[in-house]
Amino acid sequence: MDRGIIIGIAGASGSGKTLVARNLTASLGSEVVMLQQDAYYNDLAELSYEERAKVNFDHPDAFDHGLLIDH
């Protein structure tokens, strides 16, 4: 049975996480699945523009971790 490897890349916005992930993907080949946490921000549609502008999108609470884990 093949075992998968999970690689987590953390860092502040604009620090190059996506670049590192893309380079790893290119090096490791077609067996790589990349999940970008940016796709898992909490749905803030019910908030006004002013309320959304106050949200810290770098804080862990900004993400729907349950959905990420499900995927």
Coordinates of C-alpha atoms in Angstrom, one line a residue:
M1 CA 0.0 0.0 0.0
D2 CA 1.3 3.4 -1.0
R3 CA 1.5 6.0 1.8
G4 CA 0.9 9.6 1.0
I5 CA 2.9 12.5 2.3
I6 CA 1.3 15.7 3.5
I7 CA 3.3 18.9 3.3
G8 CA 2.0 22.0 4.9
I9 CA 3.4 25.4 3.9
A10 CA 2.7 28.2 6.3
G11 CA 3.6 31.9 6.1
A12 CA 2.2 35.4 6.0
S13 CA 0.3 36.8 3.0
G14 CA 2.6 37.4 0.1
S15 CA 5.5 35.4 1.6
G16 CA 5.8 33.0 -1.4
K17 CA 3.9 30.0 -0.2
T18 CA 2.2 29.4 -3.5
L19 CA 5.5 29.7 -5.4
V20 CA 7.1 27.1 -3.1
A21 CA 4.1 24.8 -3.5
R22 CA 4.1 25.1 -7.3
N23 CA 7.9 24.4 -7.4
L24 CA 7.3 21.3 -5.2
T25 CA 4.5 20.1 -7.5
A26 CA 6.7 20.5 -10.5
S27 CA 9.5 18.6 -8.9
L28 CA 7.3 15.8 -7.5
G29 CA 5.3 15.1 -10.6
S30 CA 1.7 14.3 -11.4
E31 CA 0.9 12.4 -8.2
V32 CA 0.6 15.7 -6.3
V33 CA -2.7 17.1 -5.1
M34 CA -2.5 20.7 -4.0
L35 CA -5.2 22.2 -1.7
Q36 CA -4.9 26.0 -1.3
Q37 CA -6.3 27.3 1.9
D38 CA -7.4 30.5 0.1
A39 CA -10.3 28.4 -1.3
Y40 CA -11.6 27.8 2.3
Y41 CA -12.3 31.3 3.6
N42 CA -15.5 31.5 5.6
D43 CA -18.5 32.7 3.7
L44 CA -19.0 36.3 4.6
A45 CA -21.8 37.1 2.2
E46 CA -24.1 38.1 5.1
L47 CA -21.7 40.8 6.3
S48 CA -21.8 44.3 4.9
Y49 CA -18.8 45.7 3.0
E50 CA -17.8 47.6 6.1
E51 CA -17.9 44.5 8.3
R52 CA -16.0 42.4 5.8
A53 CA -13.3 45.2 5.6
K54 CA -12.6 44.6 9.4
V55 CA -12.0 40.9 9.0
N56 CA -8.4 39.7 9.5
F57 CA -8.0 37.2 6.7
D58 CA -4.6 36.1 8.1
H59 CA -6.2 34.9 11.3
P60 CA -7.0 31.1 11.5
D61 CA -10.6 31.9 12.4
A62 CA -11.0 33.3 8.8
F63 CA -11.1 29.8 7.4
D64 CA -13.7 27.0 7.2
H65 CA -11.4 24.3 8.6
G66 CA -14.3 21.8 8.7
L67 CA -14.8 22.0 5.0
L68 CA -11.1 21.8 4.3
I69 CA -10.9 18.6 6.4
D70 CA -13.9 17.1 4.6
H71 CA -12.2 17.7 1.3

